[in-house]
Short mmCIF file of C-alpha atoms and ligand atoms in Angstrom, two decimals:
data_model
loop_
_atom_site.label_atom_id
_atom_site.label_comp_id
_atom_site.label_asym_id
_atom_site.label_seq_id
_atom_site.Cartn_x
_atom_site.Cartn_y
_atom_site.Cartn_z
CA MET A 11 -17.01 -0.05 -16.90
CA LYS A 12 -15.70 3.49 -16.57
CA ILE A 13 -13.57 3.40 -13.41
CA LEU A 14 -12.24 6.37 -11.48
CA VAL A 15 -9.01 5.34 -9.76
CA THR A 16 -7.71 7.76 -7.13
CA GLY A 17 -4.01 7.66 -6.27
CA GLY A 18 -3.23 5.76 -9.46
CA ALA A 19 0.30 7.17 -9.70
CA GLY A 20 1.33 5.51 -6.44
CA PHE A 21 2.52 1.98 -5.81
CA ILE A 22 -0.63 -0.17 -5.78
CA GLY A 23 -2.64 2.21 -7.96
CA THR A 24 -0.01 2.03 -10.71
CA ASN A 25 -0.01 -1.77 -10.61
CA PHE A 26 -3.82 -1.84 -10.64
CA ILE A 27 -4.14 0.50 -13.63
CA ARG A 28 -1.46 -1.40 -15.56
CA MET A 29 -3.28 -4.67 -14.90
CA ILE A 30 -6.62 -3.28 -16.13
CA LEU A 31 -5.31 -1.47 -19.20
CA LEU A 32 -3.15 -4.38 -20.30
CA ASN A 33 -5.64 -7.20 -19.63
CA HIS A 34 -9.15 -5.73 -19.64
CA PRO A 35 -9.75 -3.52 -22.69
CA GLU A 36 -13.46 -3.52 -21.86
CA HIS A 37 -12.81 -0.97 -19.06
CA GLU A 38 -11.92 2.72 -19.15
CA ILE A 39 -9.73 4.27 -16.46
CA ILE A 40 -9.62 7.82 -15.18
CA ASN A 41 -6.71 8.35 -12.82
CA LEU A 42 -7.00 11.24 -10.34
CA ASP A 43 -3.75 11.79 -8.48
CA LYS A 44 -2.28 14.80 -6.71
CA LEU A 45 1.28 13.67 -7.46
CA THR A 46 2.57 14.04 -3.91
CA TYR A 47 6.13 12.85 -3.23
CA ALA A 48 4.75 9.28 -3.50
CA GLY A 49 3.07 9.71 -6.88
CA ASN A 50 5.04 9.36 -10.09
CA ALA A 51 3.48 10.28 -13.43
CA GLU A 52 6.28 8.40 -15.23
CA ASN A 53 4.92 5.06 -13.96
CA LEU A 54 2.16 5.13 -16.58
CA LEU A 55 3.84 7.19 -19.28
CA ASP A 56 4.07 4.22 -21.66
CA LEU A 57 0.26 3.85 -21.46
CA SER A 58 -0.59 7.53 -21.89
CA ASP A 59 -1.72 6.99 -25.51
CA ASN A 60 -4.06 4.17 -24.56
CA PRO A 61 -7.56 5.35 -25.63
CA ASN A 62 -9.00 3.79 -22.46
CA TYR A 63 -6.86 5.94 -20.15
CA ARG A 64 -7.06 9.52 -18.92
CA PHE A 65 -4.91 11.13 -16.25
CA TYR A 66 -6.00 14.14 -14.16
CA VAL A 67 -3.57 15.74 -11.77
CA GLY A 68 -5.83 16.67 -8.88
CA ASP A 69 -6.51 16.52 -5.16
CA ILE A 70 -9.32 14.40 -3.71
CA CYS A 71 -9.76 17.13 -1.06
CA GLN A 72 -10.66 19.77 -3.67
CA PRO A 73 -14.28 19.68 -4.88
CA ASP A 74 -13.36 21.38 -8.16
CA HIS A 75 -10.80 18.63 -8.85
CA VAL A 76 -13.11 15.74 -7.98
CA GLU A 77 -16.27 16.94 -9.73
CA PRO A 78 -15.02 16.88 -13.36
CA ALA A 79 -13.21 13.57 -12.84
CA ILE A 80 -16.22 11.71 -11.49
CA VAL A 81 -18.83 12.67 -14.11
CA GLY A 82 -20.22 9.60 -15.91
CA VAL A 83 -18.17 7.15 -13.87
CA ASP A 84 -19.58 3.68 -13.05
CA ALA A 85 -17.14 2.75 -10.29
CA VAL A 86 -14.55 4.30 -8.00
CA VAL A 87 -11.48 2.46 -6.70
CA HIS A 88 -10.11 4.71 -3.99
CA PHE A 89 -6.38 4.26 -3.30
CA ALA A 90 -5.32 7.89 -2.75
CA ALA A 91 -3.85 8.34 0.69
CA GLU A 92 -0.89 9.37 2.75
CA SER A 93 0.43 5.87 3.33
CA HIS A 94 3.64 5.86 5.39
CA VAL A 95 3.48 5.24 9.15
CA ASP A 96 6.80 6.97 9.98
CA ARG A 97 5.64 10.15 8.25
CA SER A 98 2.33 10.02 10.15
CA ILE A 99 4.26 9.91 13.43
CA GLN A 100 6.25 13.00 12.37
CA ASP A 101 3.13 14.91 11.25
CA ALA A 102 -0.37 13.45 11.45
CA ALA A 103 -2.26 16.39 9.92
CA PRO A 104 -1.89 15.49 6.20
CA PHE A 105 -3.13 11.98 7.04
CA VAL A 106 -6.27 13.36 8.65
CA VAL A 107 -6.87 15.68 5.71
CA THR A 108 -6.36 13.29 2.79
CA ASN A 109 -7.30 9.96 4.35
CA ILE A 110 -10.38 11.09 6.29
CA PHE A 111 -11.64 14.36 4.81
CA GLY A 112 -10.64 13.34 1.26
CA THR A 113 -12.46 10.02 1.57
CA GLN A 114 -15.63 11.73 2.83
CA LEU A 115 -15.56 14.25 -0.01
CA LEU A 116 -15.11 11.46 -2.54
CA LEU A 117 -18.00 9.48 -0.99
CA ASP A 118 -20.25 12.55 -1.26
CA PHE A 119 -19.38 13.22 -4.90
CA ALA A 120 -19.62 9.54 -5.83
CA ARG A 121 -23.10 9.32 -4.27
CA GLU A 122 -24.23 12.43 -6.09
CA ALA A 123 -22.82 11.04 -9.36
CA LYS A 124 -24.76 7.80 -8.66
CA VAL A 125 -21.73 5.55 -9.15
CA SER A 126 -22.75 1.92 -8.76
CA ARG A 127 -19.54 0.58 -7.09
CA PHE A 128 -17.13 2.23 -4.63
CA ILE A 129 -14.13 0.25 -3.38
CA TYR A 130 -12.24 1.75 -0.47
CA ILE A 131 -8.70 0.40 -0.13
CA SER A 132 -8.04 -0.08 3.57
CA SER A 133 -5.27 -1.64 5.64
CA ASP A 134 -4.86 -4.52 8.09
CA GLN A 135 -3.23 -1.93 10.35
CA VAL A 136 -6.72 -0.86 11.48
CA GLY A 137 -6.83 -3.98 13.68
CA GLY A 138 -3.70 -3.03 15.64
CA SER A 139 -1.11 -5.47 16.93
CA LEU A 140 -2.19 -9.11 17.18
CA LEU A 141 -0.87 -11.91 19.38
CA PRO A 142 0.50 -15.02 17.64
CA GLY A 143 -2.32 -17.29 16.45
CA ILE A 144 -4.89 -14.45 16.39
CA TYR A 145 -6.07 -13.28 12.96
CA LEU A 146 -7.91 -10.11 12.02
CA ARG A 147 -11.32 -11.02 10.68
CA GLU A 148 -13.75 -8.75 8.91
CA ASN A 149 -15.84 -8.41 12.11
CA SER A 150 -12.92 -8.04 14.55
CA PRO A 151 -12.80 -4.80 16.54
CA VAL A 152 -10.57 -2.05 15.16
CA SER A 153 -7.80 -0.78 17.38
CA PRO A 154 -5.29 1.36 15.48
CA ASN A 155 -1.99 2.36 17.10
CA ASN A 156 -0.53 5.08 14.87
CA PRO A 157 -1.97 8.15 13.12
CA TYR A 158 -1.90 6.48 9.67
CA ALA A 159 -3.81 3.43 10.95
CA ALA A 160 -6.25 5.64 12.88
CA SER A 161 -6.98 7.66 9.74
CA LYS A 162 -7.62 4.47 7.73
CA ALA A 163 -9.95 3.18 10.49
CA ALA A 164 -11.83 6.50 10.60
CA ALA A 165 -12.32 6.35 6.83
CA GLU A 166 -13.61 2.77 7.09
CA HIS A 167 -16.29 4.04 9.51
CA LEU A 168 -17.27 6.83 7.12
CA VAL A 169 -17.57 4.33 4.27
CA PHE A 170 -19.89 2.18 6.40
CA VAL A 171 -21.97 5.17 7.47
CA SER A 172 -22.48 6.04 3.83
CA TYR A 173 -23.65 2.49 3.14
CA ASN A 174 -25.85 2.32 6.25
CA ILE A 175 -27.67 5.61 5.95
CA HIS A 176 -27.66 6.19 2.19
CA GLN A 177 -27.44 2.58 0.94
CA PHE A 178 -24.42 3.79 -1.00
CA PRO A 179 -22.85 0.70 -2.66
CA ALA A 180 -19.45 0.89 -0.97
CA THR A 181 -17.20 -2.08 -0.20
CA ILE A 182 -13.91 -2.26 1.69
CA ALA A 183 -10.80 -4.14 0.52
CA ARG A 184 -8.56 -4.50 3.57
CA LEU A 185 -5.05 -5.33 2.41
CA SER A 186 -2.10 -6.71 4.32
CA SER A 187 1.45 -5.49 3.51
CA CYS A 188 2.01 -5.33 -0.23
CA TYR A 189 5.35 -5.45 -2.02
CA GLY A 190 6.47 -5.43 -5.64
CA PRO A 191 7.38 -3.05 -8.50
CA TYR A 192 6.89 0.73 -8.19
CA GLN A 193 6.89 0.84 -4.37
CA PHE A 194 8.39 4.05 -3.03
CA PRO A 195 11.70 3.36 -1.24
CA GLU A 196 10.57 4.72 2.13
CA LYS A 197 8.92 1.30 2.70
CA LEU A 198 10.91 -1.62 4.10
CA ILE A 199 11.49 -3.85 1.05
CA PRO A 200 12.49 -1.22 -1.56
CA LEU A 201 14.47 0.71 1.08
CA VAL A 202 16.46 -2.40 1.93
CA ILE A 203 17.00 -3.23 -1.76
CA ALA A 204 18.20 0.32 -2.46
CA ASN A 205 20.54 0.48 0.53
CA THR A 206 21.88 -3.02 -0.10
CA LEU A 207 22.78 -2.13 -3.67
CA GLU A 208 24.84 0.78 -2.32
CA PHE A 209 26.34 -1.21 0.60
CA LYS A 210 24.58 1.19 3.01
CA PRO A 211 23.44 0.20 6.52
CA LEU A 212 20.03 -1.50 6.63
CA PRO A 213 18.04 0.10 9.45
CA VAL A 214 16.13 -2.49 11.50
CA TYR A 215 13.66 -1.06 13.99
CA GLY A 216 13.89 -2.60 17.48
CA ASP A 217 14.74 -6.30 17.46
CA GLY A 218 13.53 -6.88 13.88
CA LEU A 219 11.11 -9.60 14.93
CA HIS A 220 7.96 -7.69 13.99
CA ILE A 221 5.69 -9.67 11.69
CA ARG A 222 3.62 -8.73 8.65
CA ASP A 223 1.69 -10.89 6.17
CA TRP A 224 3.27 -10.04 2.79
CA VAL A 225 1.15 -10.16 -0.36
CA TYR A 226 2.62 -9.64 -3.82
CA VAL A 227 1.08 -6.54 -5.39
CA GLU A 228 -0.20 -8.38 -8.48
CA ASP A 229 -2.13 -10.77 -6.24
CA ALA A 230 -3.53 -7.80 -4.28
CA CYS A 231 -4.63 -6.11 -7.52
CA ARG A 232 -6.39 -9.29 -8.67
CA ALA A 233 -8.20 -9.37 -5.33
CA ILE A 234 -9.30 -5.74 -5.69
CA TYR A 235 -10.58 -6.51 -9.20
CA GLN A 236 -12.62 -9.48 -7.91
CA ILE A 237 -14.05 -7.27 -5.17
CA LEU A 238 -14.93 -4.65 -7.78
CA LEU A 239 -16.72 -7.23 -9.93
CA LYS A 240 -18.31 -9.48 -7.33
CA GLY A 241 -17.93 -7.99 -3.84
CA LYS A 242 -21.08 -7.16 -1.90
CA PRO A 243 -21.86 -3.58 -0.85
CA GLY A 244 -21.49 -2.93 2.87
CA GLN A 245 -18.92 -5.72 3.25
CA ILE A 246 -15.23 -5.89 4.12
CA TYR A 247 -12.93 -8.38 2.38
CA ASN A 248 -9.55 -9.06 3.98
CA VAL A 249 -6.72 -9.71 1.54
CA GLY A 250 -3.60 -11.52 2.77
CA ALA A 251 -1.27 -14.23 1.52
CA HIS A 252 -0.77 -16.58 4.52
CA SER A 253 2.82 -15.38 4.35
CA GLU A 254 3.89 -14.06 7.73
CA LYS A 255 7.54 -13.06 7.96
CA THR A 256 9.68 -11.15 10.43
CA ASN A 257 11.47 -8.09 9.14
CA LEU A 258 14.82 -9.75 9.78
CA GLU A 259 13.86 -12.80 7.71
CA ILE A 260 13.01 -10.51 4.80
CA ILE A 261 16.18 -8.47 5.05
CA LYS A 262 18.33 -11.62 5.19
CA ARG A 263 16.60 -13.01 2.09
CA ILE A 264 17.24 -9.79 0.20
CA LEU A 265 20.90 -9.86 1.22
CA LYS A 266 21.19 -13.45 0.07
CA LEU A 267 19.52 -12.78 -3.28
CA LEU A 268 21.81 -9.79 -3.87
CA ASP A 269 24.84 -11.62 -2.48
CA ARG A 270 25.70 -8.97 0.11
CA PRO A 271 27.00 -9.45 3.68
CA GLU A 272 24.70 -9.60 6.74
CA LYS A 273 26.96 -7.10 8.49
CA LEU A 274 24.96 -4.37 6.70
CA ILE A 275 22.11 -5.11 9.13
CA THR A 276 22.00 -2.29 11.69
CA PHE A 277 19.65 -2.32 14.66
CA ILE A 278 18.26 1.13 15.49
CA SER A 279 15.76 2.46 18.02
CA ASP A 280 12.21 1.25 17.51
CA ARG A 281 9.35 3.03 15.72
CA LEU A 282 6.98 4.68 18.25
CA GLY A 283 3.82 2.62 18.71
CA HIS A 284 5.34 -0.12 16.53
CA ASP A 285 2.80 -2.93 16.07
CA ARG A 286 4.40 -6.31 16.73
CA ARG A 287 2.31 -8.39 14.40
CA TYR A 288 -0.38 -8.11 11.74
CA GLY A 289 -2.09 -11.19 10.39
CA VAL A 290 -5.32 -11.27 8.41
CA ASP A 291 -7.80 -14.07 7.96
CA SER A 292 -8.49 -14.05 4.20
CA GLY A 293 -10.98 -16.92 4.35
CA LYS A 294 -13.95 -14.79 3.31
CA ILE A 295 -12.55 -13.61 -0.03
CA GLU A 296 -11.20 -17.11 -0.70
CA ARG A 297 -14.61 -18.71 -0.07
CA GLU A 298 -16.93 -16.09 -1.49
CA LEU A 299 -14.96 -14.61 -4.40
CA ALA A 300 -12.67 -17.56 -5.21
CA TRP A 301 -9.55 -15.41 -4.86
CA ARG A 302 -6.31 -16.75 -3.45
CA SER A 303 -2.79 -15.39 -3.61
CA GLN A 304 -0.78 -17.19 -6.28
CA ILE A 305 2.73 -15.83 -5.97
CA ASP A 306 4.68 -17.12 -2.99
CA PHE A 307 7.08 -14.88 -1.13
CA GLU A 308 10.30 -16.32 -2.62
CA GLU A 309 8.99 -15.82 -6.16
CA GLY A 310 7.50 -12.39 -5.38
CA LEU A 311 10.73 -11.18 -3.80
CA ARG A 312 12.78 -12.43 -6.76
CA ARG A 313 10.45 -10.60 -9.18
CA THR A 314 10.59 -7.45 -7.05
CA ILE A 315 14.39 -7.38 -6.85
CA ASP A 316 14.60 -8.09 -10.55
CA TRP A 317 12.27 -5.15 -11.29
CA TYR A 318 14.35 -2.73 -9.17
CA LEU A 319 17.56 -3.93 -10.83
CA ARG A 320 16.02 -3.30 -14.26
CA ASN A 321 14.74 0.11 -13.11
CA ILE A 322 17.76 1.55 -11.34
CA GLU A 323 17.04 4.99 -12.78
CA TRP A 324 13.49 4.96 -11.42
CA LEU A 325 14.95 4.12 -8.01
CA ALA A 326 17.57 6.88 -8.28
CA ASP A 327 14.93 9.45 -9.31
CA THR A 328 12.71 8.63 -6.35
CA ARG A 329 15.64 9.06 -3.98
CA SER A 330 15.89 12.78 -4.73
CA SER A 331 17.05 15.52 -2.40
CA SER A 332 13.65 15.63 -0.63
CA TYR A 333 13.89 11.87 -0.09
CA ARG A 334 17.33 12.34 1.45
CA GLU A 335 15.97 15.08 3.74
CA TYR A 336 13.18 12.76 4.80
CA TYR A 337 15.63 9.88 5.29
CA ASP A 338 17.87 12.00 7.53
CA SER A 339 14.90 13.21 9.54
CA VAL A 340 13.76 9.66 10.31
CA TYR A 341 17.08 7.84 10.59
CA SER A 342 20.11 10.01 11.31
CA SER A 343 19.67 10.35 15.08
CA ARG A 344 18.60 6.71 15.44
CA PHE A 345 21.77 5.30 13.92
CA THR A 346 23.69 6.82 16.81
CA VAL A 347 21.76 5.16 19.67
CA GLU A 348 22.94 1.95 21.28
CA PRO A 349 21.74 -0.85 18.95
CA THR A 350 19.11 -3.26 20.31
CA LYS A 351 20.47 -6.80 20.63
CA PRO A 352 18.48 -9.30 18.56
CA GLU A 353 16.82 -12.12 20.53
CA PHE A 354 16.91 -15.27 18.43
P1 NAD B 1440 1.42 5.31 -2.15
O1 NAD B 1440 1.84 6.24 -1.07
O2 NAD B 1440 2.46 4.61 -2.94
O3 NAD B 1440 0.52 6.11 -3.19
C1 NAD B 1440 -0.46 7.02 -2.79
C2 NAD B 1440 -0.89 7.81 -4.03
O4 NAD B 1440 -1.94 8.70 -3.64
C3 NAD B 1440 0.23 8.68 -4.61
O5 NAD B 1440 0.27 8.57 -6.00
C4 NAD B 1440 -0.17 10.09 -4.21
O6 NAD B 1440 0.29 11.09 -5.13
C5 NAD B 1440 -1.68 9.99 -4.17
N1 NAD B 1440 -2.29 10.99 -3.28
C6 NAD B 1440 -1.94 11.29 -2.01
N2 NAD B 1440 -2.73 12.26 -1.54
C7 NAD B 1440 -3.62 12.57 -2.53
C8 NAD B 1440 -4.69 13.48 -2.64
N3 NAD B 1440 -5.02 14.31 -1.63
N4 NAD B 1440 -5.39 13.52 -3.79
C9 NAD B 1440 -5.08 12.70 -4.83
N5 NAD B 1440 -4.05 11.83 -4.79
C10 NAD B 1440 -3.34 11.76 -3.64
O7 NAD B 1440 0.41 4.30 -1.48
P2 NAD B 1440 0.18 2.75 -1.80
O8 NAD B 1440 1.15 1.96 -1.02
O9 NAD B 1440 0.03 2.57 -3.23
O10 NAD B 1440 -1.23 2.55 -1.08
C11 NAD B 1440 -2.45 2.76 -1.80
C12 NAD B 1440 -3.61 2.59 -0.86
O11 NAD B 1440 -3.57 1.28 -0.31
C13 NAD B 1440 -3.59 3.54 0.34
O12 NAD B 1440 -4.92 3.89 0.62
C14 NAD B 1440 -3.03 2.71 1.47
O13 NAD B 1440 -3.52 3.14 2.71
C15 NAD B 1440 -3.58 1.33 1.12
N6 NAD B 1440 -2.78 0.19 1.57
C16 NAD B 1440 -1.48 0.06 1.20
C17 NAD B 1440 -0.77 -1.08 1.59
C18 NAD B 1440 0.66 -1.28 1.21
O14 NAD B 1440 1.27 -2.26 1.68
N7 NAD B 1440 1.26 -0.47 0.38
C19 NAD B 1440 -1.41 -2.07 2.38
C20 NAD B 1440 -2.72 -1.85 2.79
C21 NAD B 1440 -3.42 -0.74 2.34
O1 DAU B 1441 -0.01 -3.62 6.77
C1 DAU B 1441 -0.41 -2.76 5.75
C2 DAU B 1441 0.46 -1.54 5.76
O2 DAU B 1441 1.76 -1.97 5.34
C3 DAU B 1441 -0.04 -0.43 4.83
O3 DAU B 1441 -1.30 -0.01 5.27
C4 DAU B 1441 0.94 0.74 4.81
O4 DAU B 1441 0.53 1.72 3.88
C5 DAU B 1441 2.29 0.21 4.41
O5 DAU B 1441 3.25 1.25 4.50
C6 DAU B 1441 2.72 -0.96 5.33
O6 DAU B 1441 2.93 -0.47 6.68
P1 DAU B 1441 4.21 -0.91 7.54
O7 DAU B 1441 4.40 0.10 8.60
O8 DAU B 1441 4.11 -2.33 7.95
O9 DAU B 1441 5.34 -0.81 6.37
P2 DAU B 1441 6.86 -0.35 6.42
O10 DAU B 1441 7.46 -0.75 5.11
O11 DAU B 1441 7.02 1.06 6.85
O12 DAU B 1441 7.47 -1.27 7.56
C7 DAU B 1441 7.41 -2.68 7.50
C8 DAU B 1441 8.09 -3.23 8.75
O13 DAU B 1441 9.49 -2.95 8.69
C9 DAU B 1441 7.61 -2.59 10.03
O14 DAU B 1441 7.62 -3.54 11.06
C10 DAU B 1441 8.65 -1.51 10.32
C11 DAU B 1441 9.91 -2.13 9.79
N1 DAU B 1441 10.93 -1.20 9.24
C12 DAU B 1441 10.52 -0.32 8.29
C13 DAU B 1441 11.42 0.56 7.74
C14 DAU B 1441 10.97 1.56 6.70
C15 DAU B 1441 12.25 -1.29 9.64
O15 DAU B 1441 12.62 -2.12 10.49
N2 DAU B 1441 13.15 -0.42 9.10
C16 DAU B 1441 12.78 0.51 8.16
O16 DAU B 1441 13.66 1.29 7.72
#
């Protein structure tokens, strides 16, 4: 298959392309990535000579960037997005542009190019906050609570419309929270690893008891590949790992693995619209596509920390001056407010 991957220089896209190029020489990959702050061309530099790989720097919102990249392609795996909730709260506009308009443009070009598979990478955040014991199923109502989640939900609707009215063979992979190598250190796990290594305060939003279902990125990439090969058009497949953890649990495990003191934990004011819990029901992909997560959280976290320790320069490069500006804009005023007391 000739596969167009959008956003392949970001966290999950990088892991997906590496998995395909290293394990599936029968496929060709074209990576179309705008290289925003979250994209890093270096991630795939060691594979740039691979005859099955081509990299185009380009924007999914620009027709003249999409058109040449999509010619002759059999399948599209669409990762490209603005992906960080805190940034979407600061400024929602880029999320609407890339995540909604960009997805529609890509759907239109993919339909015209007659691609036979289109996988849209969505998020469990579309379902909003869930009470304990309630799981997001593929047919649950969507109820997003922040601009990022709303943009992902809007794009899901556009993908379905394309399937419903044009019979366009699009499928949705709805992932829970991923972690692992190459994740940009604005996200919880790499941010905590980076700050811990420097003995910096670890910012915990609110009481730290918010819950996500954490799936190791390699498992998520295997799920996306199964969906690409065997998923049905017009369907959603939830992808989670039955691994719900509070943020505090995660931070404490990282501190333990790096042998640093818990006094680095610093409670700060909560994220606006902060969803208390996400939890997906992954039964459908387990039953229908025989996929199941294989790497448990302890093992995944060990591998992740090990990767960041072996790639300290990568981590330092990503935490450039613009990262520091961003960090100050999100955190500096919140470190000064009265900390929230944890309720254990
Ligand atoms: P990321 O922010 O690490 O990477 C996004 C990539 O998209 C970057 O390389 C960036 O340069 C590129 N990009 C952004 N705008 C673009 C544009 N207009 N044109 C072309 N490229 C553009 O994101 P990620 O964490 O790898 O997430 C990938 C996808 O998976 C996203 O759609 C995200 O919504 C979804 N998702 C992520 C998670 C997670 O836990 N990381 C969970 C569920 C769903
Ligand atoms: O659930 C899937 C989603 O997971 C993806 O769609 C998003 O792209 C991805 O960013 C992630 O969203 P979250 O908002 O859950 O991820 P984040 O790493 O920003 O935050 C995880 C939890 O940790 C959340 O409850 C907020 C909290 N947090 C985060 C940061 C960055 C903190 O307490 N302190 C922090 O500094």
